[in-house]
Short mmCIF file of C-alpha atoms in Angstrom, two decimals:
data_model
loop_
_atom_site.label_atom_id
_atom_site.label_comp_id
_atom_site.label_asym_id
_atom_site.label_seq_id
_atom_site.Cartn_x
_atom_site.Cartn_y
_atom_site.Cartn_z
CA MET A 1 111.62 77.20 141.30
CA ALA A 2 110.65 73.53 140.82
CA TYR A 3 110.58 73.18 144.60
CA GLN A 4 108.22 76.16 144.88
CA ARG A 5 105.98 74.68 142.22
CA THR A 6 105.73 71.36 144.12
CA MET A 7 104.96 73.14 147.37
CA LEU A 8 102.24 75.22 145.72
CA ALA A 9 100.55 72.13 144.27
CA ALA A 10 100.73 70.35 147.62
CA ALA A 11 99.25 73.32 149.43
CA ILE A 12 96.32 73.51 147.03
CA ALA A 13 95.75 69.76 147.32
CA CYS A 14 95.70 70.06 151.11
CA ALA A 15 93.25 72.92 150.88
CA LEU A 16 90.98 70.83 148.68
CA ALA A 17 91.20 67.92 151.06
CA GLY A 18 90.57 70.08 154.13
CA THR A 19 87.42 71.54 152.63
CA SER A 20 85.69 68.34 151.65
CA SER A 21 82.54 69.27 153.43
CA PRO A 22 79.15 68.22 152.07
CA ALA A 23 78.78 71.79 150.72
CA LEU A 24 81.77 71.25 148.45
CA ALA A 25 80.50 68.02 147.08
CA ASP A 26 78.95 70.08 144.43
CA THR A 27 80.53 69.03 141.15
CA GLN A 28 80.57 72.51 139.68
CA GLU A 29 82.54 73.90 142.58
CA LEU A 30 85.07 71.06 142.29
CA GLU A 31 85.51 71.76 138.58
CA GLN A 32 86.09 75.44 139.33
CA LEU A 33 88.82 74.63 141.82
CA LYS A 34 90.47 72.31 139.27
CA ARG A 35 90.51 75.12 136.71
CA GLN A 36 92.06 77.51 139.21
CA LEU A 37 94.71 74.91 140.00
CA GLY A 38 95.47 74.51 136.29
CA THR A 39 95.77 78.28 135.88
CA LEU A 40 98.16 78.53 138.80
CA LEU A 41 100.36 75.72 137.43
CA ASP A 42 100.50 77.45 134.03
CA ARG A 43 101.56 80.68 135.71
CA VAL A 44 104.34 78.90 137.61
CA GLU A 45 105.57 77.39 134.33
CA GLN A 46 105.72 80.84 132.72
CA LEU A 47 107.70 82.23 135.64
CA GLU A 48 110.20 79.38 135.42
CA THR A 49 110.71 80.03 131.70
CA LYS A 50 111.33 83.76 132.27
CA THR A 51 113.82 83.00 135.02
CA ARG A 52 115.81 80.65 132.80
CA ASP A 53 115.92 83.29 130.02
CA ALA A 54 117.11 86.00 132.42
CA GLU A 55 119.87 83.76 133.78
CA ALA A 56 121.08 82.98 130.25
CA ARG A 57 121.21 86.68 129.32
CA ALA A 58 123.16 87.52 132.46
CA ALA A 59 125.72 84.77 131.75
CA ALA A 60 126.18 86.02 128.17
CA ALA A 61 126.69 89.63 129.33
CA GLU A 62 129.27 88.52 131.87
CA ALA A 63 131.18 86.62 129.20
CA ARG A 64 131.17 89.66 126.89
CA ALA A 65 132.45 91.89 129.69
CA GLY A 66 135.26 89.46 130.41
CA ARG A 67 136.38 89.55 126.79
CA ALA A 68 136.27 93.37 126.65
CA MET A 69 138.20 94.00 129.88
CA PRO A 70 141.98 93.76 129.57
CA ALA A 71 143.83 91.64 132.01
CA ALA A 72 145.20 93.59 134.98
CA LYS A 73 148.76 93.64 133.55
CA PRO A 74 148.68 91.94 130.19
CA THR A 75 152.38 92.39 129.48
CA ALA A 76 153.65 91.34 132.88
CA VAL A 77 154.74 87.89 133.85
CA HIS A 78 154.78 87.55 137.61
CA SER A 79 156.45 85.06 139.84
CA GLY A 80 157.79 84.89 143.39
CA ASN A 81 159.93 87.89 144.38
CA GLU A 82 159.77 90.05 141.21
CA LYS A 83 163.21 91.54 141.87
CA ILE A 84 164.20 91.44 138.20
CA ARG A 85 162.46 93.73 135.71
CA VAL A 86 162.82 94.22 131.97
CA ASN A 87 160.92 97.14 130.46
CA VAL A 88 160.65 97.80 126.73
CA SER A 89 159.28 101.15 125.53
CA GLY A 90 159.68 103.74 122.80
CA HIS A 91 158.01 106.16 120.46
CA VAL A 92 157.75 107.08 116.80
CA ASN A 93 157.90 110.74 115.81
CA ARG A 94 157.23 111.66 112.18
CA ALA A 95 156.58 115.03 110.62
CA LEU A 96 156.28 117.09 107.47
CA LEU A 97 158.68 120.01 107.22
CA ALA A 98 158.19 122.91 104.80
CA VAL A 99 161.08 125.33 104.37
CA ASP A 100 161.16 128.61 102.49
CA ASP A 101 164.81 129.67 102.03
CA GLY A 102 164.01 132.95 100.28
CA GLU A 103 164.33 131.43 96.82
CA GLU A 104 162.41 128.16 96.92
CA THR A 105 159.97 126.32 99.14
CA GLU A 106 160.56 122.61 99.68
CA LEU A 107 158.58 119.95 101.53
CA TYR A 108 160.52 117.31 103.46
CA HIS A 109 159.37 114.06 105.10
CA VAL A 110 161.32 113.92 108.33
CA ASP A 111 161.87 112.31 111.69
CA ASN A 112 161.70 115.23 114.13
CA ASP A 113 165.14 115.45 115.75
CA SER A 114 163.68 117.28 118.75
CA SER A 115 162.60 113.83 119.96
CA SER A 116 163.75 111.26 117.43
CA THR A 117 162.13 107.85 116.94
CA ARG A 118 163.64 105.44 119.45
CA LEU A 119 163.46 102.11 121.25
CA ARG A 120 164.58 101.48 124.84
CA VAL A 121 165.21 98.34 126.88
CA ILE A 122 165.83 98.81 130.61
CA GLY A 123 166.81 95.84 132.78
CA GLU A 124 166.92 96.25 136.54
CA GLY A 125 167.49 94.01 139.53
CA ASP A 126 167.01 94.87 143.20
CA VAL A 127 170.08 93.18 144.59
CA SER A 128 169.49 94.54 148.11
CA PRO A 129 166.83 96.71 149.78
CA GLU A 130 168.91 99.82 148.98
CA LEU A 131 170.76 98.91 145.79
CA THR A 132 169.45 98.51 142.25
CA VAL A 133 171.70 97.34 139.43
CA GLY A 134 170.56 98.30 135.96
CA THR A 135 171.32 98.13 132.26
CA ALA A 136 170.09 100.50 129.57
CA ILE A 137 170.07 99.99 125.82
CA GLU A 138 168.48 102.78 123.81
CA VAL A 139 168.75 103.16 120.06
CA GLN A 140 167.57 105.86 117.70
CA LEU A 141 166.11 105.04 114.29
CA GLU A 142 165.77 108.03 112.03
CA SER A 143 164.80 108.19 108.41
CA ASN A 144 165.48 111.72 107.13
CA SER A 145 166.40 113.46 110.36
CA SER A 146 164.98 116.99 110.45
CA PHE A 147 168.50 118.12 111.44
CA ALA A 148 170.03 116.55 108.31
CA VAL A 149 167.73 117.18 105.33
CA SER A 150 168.78 120.05 103.09
CA GLN A 151 167.96 121.71 99.79
CA ASP A 152 170.44 119.49 97.94
CA ASP A 153 169.68 116.27 99.85
CA GLU A 154 166.07 115.59 100.75
CA ALA A 155 166.81 111.99 101.75
CA PRO A 156 170.19 111.79 103.49
CA GLY A 157 171.19 108.17 103.92
CA GLY A 158 168.83 106.97 101.21
CA ASP A 159 167.36 103.56 102.03
CA THR A 160 170.12 102.74 104.50
CA LEU A 161 168.81 102.23 108.01
CA SER A 162 170.00 105.08 110.23
CA LEU A 163 170.58 103.40 113.57
CA SER A 164 172.55 105.09 116.31
CA ASP A 165 173.15 104.33 119.95
CA ARG A 166 171.84 106.77 122.54
CA ARG A 167 172.46 104.72 125.67
CA LEU A 168 174.56 101.60 126.18
CA GLU A 169 175.34 101.54 129.85
CA VAL A 170 175.15 99.91 133.25
CA TYR A 171 174.35 101.69 136.50
CA PHE A 172 174.36 101.12 140.23
CA ASP A 173 171.71 103.10 142.08
CA HIS A 174 171.99 103.25 145.87
CA ASP A 175 169.37 105.03 147.98
CA ARG A 176 171.90 106.71 150.28
CA LEU A 177 175.15 106.72 148.28
CA GLY A 178 173.94 107.94 144.91
CA LYS A 179 174.09 106.58 141.38
CA LEU A 180 177.11 105.47 139.35
CA TRP A 181 176.84 105.12 135.56
CA VAL A 182 179.35 103.43 133.24
CA GLY A 183 179.11 103.42 129.46
CA LYS A 184 177.51 105.60 126.81
CA GLY A 185 174.71 107.84 128.01
CA TRP A 186 173.86 111.29 129.30
CA THR A 187 176.87 113.21 130.58
CA ALA A 188 176.34 115.23 133.74
CA SER A 189 175.81 118.41 131.69
CA GLU A 190 173.38 116.92 129.14
CA ASP A 191 170.07 118.85 129.01
CA SER A 192 171.46 121.63 131.22
CA SER A 193 170.47 124.21 128.57
CA GLU A 194 167.15 122.51 127.90
CA MET A 195 165.02 122.58 131.05
CA ASP A 196 161.54 123.19 129.65
CA LEU A 197 158.11 122.83 131.28
CA SER A 198 156.14 124.57 128.52
CA GLY A 199 154.69 121.37 127.04
CA THR A 200 155.74 122.51 123.56
CA ALA A 201 159.35 121.26 123.35
CA LEU A 202 158.38 118.79 120.62
CA ALA A 203 157.72 121.72 118.29
CA GLY A 204 160.43 124.05 119.53
CA TYR A 205 162.86 124.51 122.42
CA SER A 206 166.26 126.08 123.10
CA SER A 207 167.96 123.91 120.46
CA THR A 208 166.12 125.82 117.77
CA ALA A 209 168.07 124.18 114.94
CA ASP A 210 166.64 120.71 115.62
CA ILE A 211 163.71 121.07 113.24
CA ALA A 212 165.75 122.32 110.24
CA GLY A 213 169.46 122.05 111.11
CA GLY A 214 170.65 121.00 107.64
CA ILE A 215 169.00 123.86 105.75
CA LYS A 216 171.50 126.11 103.99
CA PHE A 217 171.18 129.88 103.82
CA ARG A 218 171.10 131.51 100.40
CA ASP A 219 173.26 134.49 99.56
CA GLU A 220 171.91 137.66 97.99
CA SER A 221 172.31 136.14 94.52
CA GLY A 222 170.07 133.23 95.46
CA ASN A 223 172.89 130.68 95.55
CA LEU A 224 173.15 128.14 98.34
CA SER A 225 175.93 128.97 100.78
CA SER A 226 177.74 126.45 102.93
CA ASN A 227 176.29 127.97 106.12
CA THR A 228 173.62 125.80 107.69
CA VAL A 229 171.08 126.54 110.37
CA GLY A 230 172.72 123.92 112.58
CA ASP A 231 176.12 125.62 112.39
CA SER A 232 174.80 128.91 113.66
CA PHE A 233 171.90 128.31 116.05
CA ILE A 234 173.60 126.73 119.06
CA ASN A 235 172.49 126.24 122.68
CA LEU A 236 175.80 124.98 124.19
CA ASP A 237 174.04 122.07 125.89
CA GLY A 238 177.01 120.60 127.76
CA LEU A 239 178.72 117.48 126.46
CA GLY A 240 175.63 115.61 125.29
CA ARG A 241 175.61 111.79 125.27
CA ARG A 242 179.10 110.31 125.37
CA ASP A 243 181.09 107.38 126.73
CA ARG A 244 181.80 108.34 130.32
CA LEU A 245 181.91 107.46 133.99
CA ARG A 246 179.25 109.48 135.79
CA TYR A 247 178.28 109.91 139.41
CA ASP A 248 175.09 111.54 140.77
CA THR A 249 174.65 112.41 144.43
CA PRO A 250 171.33 111.54 146.07
CA THR A 251 168.78 114.34 145.69
CA LEU A 252 168.77 116.61 148.73
CA GLY A 253 166.05 119.25 148.97
CA GLY A 254 165.47 118.94 145.24
CA VAL A 255 169.16 119.56 144.45
CA ARG A 256 171.35 116.94 142.79
CA LEU A 257 175.01 117.26 141.83
CA ALA A 258 176.41 115.19 138.95
CA VAL A 259 179.96 114.87 137.62
CA SER A 260 181.34 112.82 134.77
CA ALA A 261 184.71 111.91 133.31
CA VAL A 262 184.19 111.76 129.58
CA GLU A 263 186.13 110.24 126.66
CA ASP A 264 188.83 112.36 124.98
CA SER A 265 189.92 113.97 128.26
CA ALA A 266 186.66 115.89 128.76
CA TRP A 267 184.83 116.31 132.03
CA ASP A 268 181.81 118.14 133.35
CA ALA A 269 179.76 118.90 136.43
CA ALA A 270 176.15 119.99 136.79
CA LEU A 271 173.76 121.09 139.48
CA ASN A 272 170.10 120.21 138.91
CA TYR A 273 167.10 121.43 140.83
CA ALA A 274 163.41 120.57 140.61
CA ALA A 275 160.70 121.46 143.11
CA ASP A 276 156.99 122.06 143.50
CA TYR A 277 155.78 125.29 145.05
CA ASN A 278 152.32 126.58 145.91
CA LEU A 279 152.58 128.76 142.82
CA GLY A 280 153.79 126.03 140.45
CA LYS A 281 156.73 123.86 139.46
CA LEU A 282 160.34 124.86 138.85
CA ALA A 283 163.14 122.99 137.10
CA ALA A 284 166.65 124.43 136.70
CA ALA A 285 170.18 123.33 135.89
CA VAL A 286 173.61 124.88 135.61
CA ALA A 287 176.68 123.12 134.22
CA TYR A 288 180.37 123.54 133.60
CA SER A 289 182.13 121.43 131.00
CA ASP A 290 185.64 121.26 129.68
CA GLN A 291 187.06 119.50 126.63
CA GLU A 292 190.16 119.65 124.49
CA SER A 293 188.60 121.84 121.81
CA ASN A 294 187.91 124.74 124.21
CA ASP A 295 188.87 126.28 127.53
CA GLY A 296 185.62 125.61 129.31
CA GLN A 297 181.95 126.33 128.99
CA VAL A 298 179.23 127.35 131.42
CA ASN A 299 175.56 127.12 130.63
CA GLY A 300 172.22 126.73 132.33
CA SER A 301 168.48 126.98 132.05
CA ALA A 302 165.39 127.34 134.20
CA SER A 303 161.72 126.78 133.52
CA PHE A 304 158.77 127.70 135.72
CA LEU A 305 155.22 126.44 135.18
CA HIS A 306 152.65 128.47 137.13
CA THR A 307 149.48 126.76 138.35
CA SER A 308 147.53 129.00 135.94
CA GLY A 309 149.23 127.22 133.02
CA VAL A 310 151.57 130.10 132.18
CA SER A 311 155.21 129.07 131.82
CA VAL A 312 158.47 130.98 131.47
CA THR A 313 161.68 129.34 130.25
CA LEU A 314 165.14 130.92 130.12
CA ALA A 315 168.51 129.56 129.03
CA ALA A 316 171.97 130.97 128.45
CA GLY A 317 175.53 129.83 127.99
CA GLU A 318 179.03 130.88 126.99
CA ARG A 319 182.06 128.94 125.77
CA ASP A 320 185.64 130.10 126.21
CA SER A 321 187.39 129.06 123.02
CA GLY A 322 190.03 131.69 122.41
CA GLU A 323 188.97 134.47 120.09
CA GLN A 324 185.51 133.32 119.07
CA ASP A 325 183.77 132.72 122.44
CA PRO A 326 180.31 131.69 121.24
CA ASN A 327 177.33 132.41 123.48
CA PHE A 328 173.57 132.31 123.38
CA VAL A 329 170.45 133.43 125.21
CA TYR A 330 166.98 131.94 124.86
CA GLY A 331 163.54 132.76 126.22
CA LYS A 332 160.12 131.19 125.87
CA LEU A 333 156.68 132.25 127.11
CA GLY A 334 154.03 129.53 127.14
CA TYR A 335 150.50 128.71 128.20
CA GLN A 336 148.83 125.34 128.59
CA ASN A 337 145.31 124.27 129.49
CA GLN A 338 142.91 121.38 128.98
CA TRP A 339 140.33 122.95 126.71
CA PHE A 340 139.40 119.63 125.13
CA SER A 341 138.57 116.32 126.79
CA ALA A 342 141.15 114.65 124.52
CA GLY A 343 144.10 116.08 126.45
CA ASN A 344 146.29 119.04 127.28
CA THR A 345 146.82 121.89 124.81
CA ALA A 346 150.09 123.83 125.05
CA MET A 347 151.28 126.83 123.06
CA SER A 348 154.26 129.13 123.22
CA VAL A 349 156.41 131.77 121.55
CA ASP A 350 160.20 131.83 121.85
CA TYR A 351 163.25 133.92 120.96
CA HIS A 352 166.83 132.79 120.50
CA VAL A 353 170.04 134.73 119.89
CA ALA A 354 173.33 132.91 119.25
CA ASN A 355 176.54 134.88 118.73
CA HIS A 356 179.89 133.89 117.21
CA ALA A 357 178.80 130.30 116.63
CA ASP A 358 180.45 129.67 113.29
CA GLN A 359 182.37 132.89 112.71
CA ARG A 360 183.22 135.72 115.07
CA SER A 361 180.96 138.15 113.22
CA ASP A 362 177.91 135.88 113.27
CA LYS A 363 174.71 136.91 114.97
CA ALA A 364 171.91 134.37 114.60
CA THR A 365 168.37 135.26 115.65
CA SER A 366 165.32 133.04 115.65
CA VAL A 367 161.68 133.63 116.55
CA GLY A 368 159.25 130.72 116.83
CA VAL A 369 155.66 129.81 117.61
CA GLN A 370 154.65 126.33 118.82
CA MET A 371 151.54 124.32 119.68
CA VAL A 372 151.18 120.75 120.97
CA GLN A 373 147.85 118.94 121.42
CA SER A 374 147.89 115.75 123.50
CA VAL A 375 145.43 112.98 122.70
CA ASP A 376 145.64 110.88 125.84
CA ASP A 377 143.56 107.90 124.69
CA TRP A 378 145.92 107.40 121.73
CA ALA A 379 149.16 108.10 123.67
CA THR A 380 149.70 110.69 120.93
CA GLU A 381 150.91 114.28 120.70
CA LEU A 382 150.07 116.32 117.63
CA TYR A 383 152.24 119.37 117.07
CA VAL A 384 152.94 122.27 114.79
CA GLY A 385 155.75 124.81 114.96
CA TYR A 386 156.90 127.75 112.90
CA ARG A 387 160.35 129.31 113.06
CA ASN A 388 162.22 132.13 111.34
CA TYR A 389 166.02 131.92 111.08
CA ASP A 390 168.00 135.10 110.51
CA LEU A 391 171.79 134.93 110.22
CA GLU A 392 173.74 138.18 110.08
CA ARG A 393 177.35 137.83 108.92
CA ALA A 394 179.80 140.60 108.09
CA ASN A 395 180.27 141.18 104.35
CA GLU A 396 177.96 138.29 103.43
CA PRO A 397 174.24 139.16 103.26
CA LEU A 398 172.11 136.04 103.61
CA ASP A 399 168.39 135.42 103.14
CA ASP A 400 166.22 134.40 106.07
CA ALA A 401 164.92 130.85 106.20
CA ASN A 402 161.41 130.03 107.42
CA ALA A 403 160.44 126.55 108.60
CA LEU A 404 157.04 125.05 109.37
CA ILE A 405 156.90 121.61 110.93
CA ALA A 406 153.78 119.54 111.71
CA GLY A 407 153.72 115.98 112.94
CA ALA A 408 152.80 113.39 115.55
CA ARG A 409 154.67 111.52 118.26
CA ILE A 410 153.09 108.27 119.36
CA LYS A 411 154.32 106.29 122.32
CA PHE A 412 153.85 102.61 121.63
CA MET B 1 176.90 135.76 132.62
CA LYS B 2 178.65 132.85 134.38
CA THR B 3 178.26 134.45 137.78
CA GLY B 4 174.64 135.28 137.09
CA ILE B 5 173.74 131.71 136.18
CA VAL B 6 175.45 130.26 139.26
CA LEU B 7 173.79 132.82 141.54
CA MET B 8 170.40 132.12 139.97
CA VAL B 9 170.59 128.39 140.66
CA LEU B 10 171.90 128.86 144.19
CA LEU B 11 169.11 131.32 144.86
CA LEU B 12 166.51 128.89 143.55
CA GLY B 13 167.98 126.07 145.63
CA GLY B 14 167.38 128.11 148.73
CA CYS B 15 163.74 128.82 147.98
CA GLY B 16 162.49 125.76 149.85
CA GLY B 17 159.95 124.10 147.58
CA THR B 18 158.96 120.45 147.80
CA PRO B 19 161.52 118.30 145.94
CA ALA B 20 160.16 117.06 142.62
CA SER B 21 161.38 115.01 139.69
CA TYR B 22 161.95 116.48 136.23
CA HIS B 23 161.24 114.48 133.10
CA SER B 24 162.31 115.98 129.79
CA GLU B 25 159.41 116.33 127.36
CA ARG B 26 161.71 115.11 124.62
CA GLU B 27 162.50 111.76 126.20
CA ILE B 28 160.10 108.82 125.85
CA PRO B 29 156.90 110.15 127.46
CA GLU B 30 155.80 108.89 130.85
CA GLY B 31 152.38 107.28 131.16
CA PRO B 32 150.38 104.85 129.03
CA GLY B 33 151.36 103.73 125.54
CA LEU B 34 149.20 103.01 122.52
CA LEU B 35 150.20 99.34 122.44
CA THR B 36 151.66 98.86 125.92
CA GLY B 37 148.51 100.10 127.63
CA GLU B 38 148.35 101.52 131.12
CA ASP B 39 151.86 100.40 132.10
CA GLY B 40 153.48 102.27 129.19
CA VAL B 41 156.06 99.52 128.83
CA TYR B 42 156.23 95.88 127.83
CA GLN B 43 157.30 94.40 131.09
CA TYR B 44 158.81 91.11 132.15
CA ARG B 45 159.33 90.32 135.82
CA ARG B 46 160.73 87.37 137.65
#
């Protein structure tokens, strides 16, 4: 701008010089030209000032934007080959649980056992183009598990930290040969009764006892019996998480076979399937497991989520354990949609029948209603679920129990 | 019941959809975290 100002003054001076004819010798005309020159110089000065102000505002805005924008990967430290990764993640899941046992209504402050509060550290290294070696440490921290609180113990464990291991294992994952796991973790049959695409599993799924497993049924006199919800409402979900050696085949056409040799002479095998279709998504599993306490168990589940948002989930299982032979069936009908900009809304109703779980004459029936609202910007899911528990037992009339749970799971 | 479950899964396996992954809703959710941001994990690489 200073350069332009100099050029303008020079041009005007040249014009004045080039017009120094006798006609311009008139003093008044000379004075008029001087005034015009002064006006032009003032105007140039104003323009320079405005330009400097605009540049300063632009620099300040850029600095503010830089502070507001997060770095591309604020938690990542990058160097040369990046073949070693350590990921830390987890969530906190807290809820209020109200239970009416036919005699009294109690309010409990719980950690929802459907998806307990936990912390996970995964370490992985790509030791070759096809092989990844990994470690997994996952612990569960529950204060007042919803599966443990009861009418005579609202705070099981008291102030003692409830810390339990979920996964303590190493694994070797090869693209063509499959995956080998050693240590404590999911057995091959874990989750085989719990395939669920409804979006509402936080509030209710085939393990219907998770939200109130410690609650005791009252007899017809109003006295607490020793029969708990958790004893009777079973879903025979394989061998759970145990110390084991597990092998998974590579996934072929959506199908994966897994087998594991488990502590205490137990073993299991499972077939898992997951695929996308034009009509929606399907996930299914079937498992066989065997352990010393029984003569074998078969169970499975399947869940289909239609593109319309409607979902259907089914599960069933049976254990051969001599005379008792417990079994169960479960069904859930759900619907999910994004009605709100905050995130997905999912709702469902379900029905569960478990026979011979605790005693041969037992028939346990549960009906539930669930809703989960995702709030994507907060990495949060808000949920509410209601469930009725009805246990029929020969020669021992028991009151129904009704449970209402509402809470939030936040991924940190 | 046992036979029915096995037949159901074998039937589904033959339906020919596009292979997909299944993530249990009850495990740590996939996607961003409140504190970990877009990555969803605190991550260290070397």
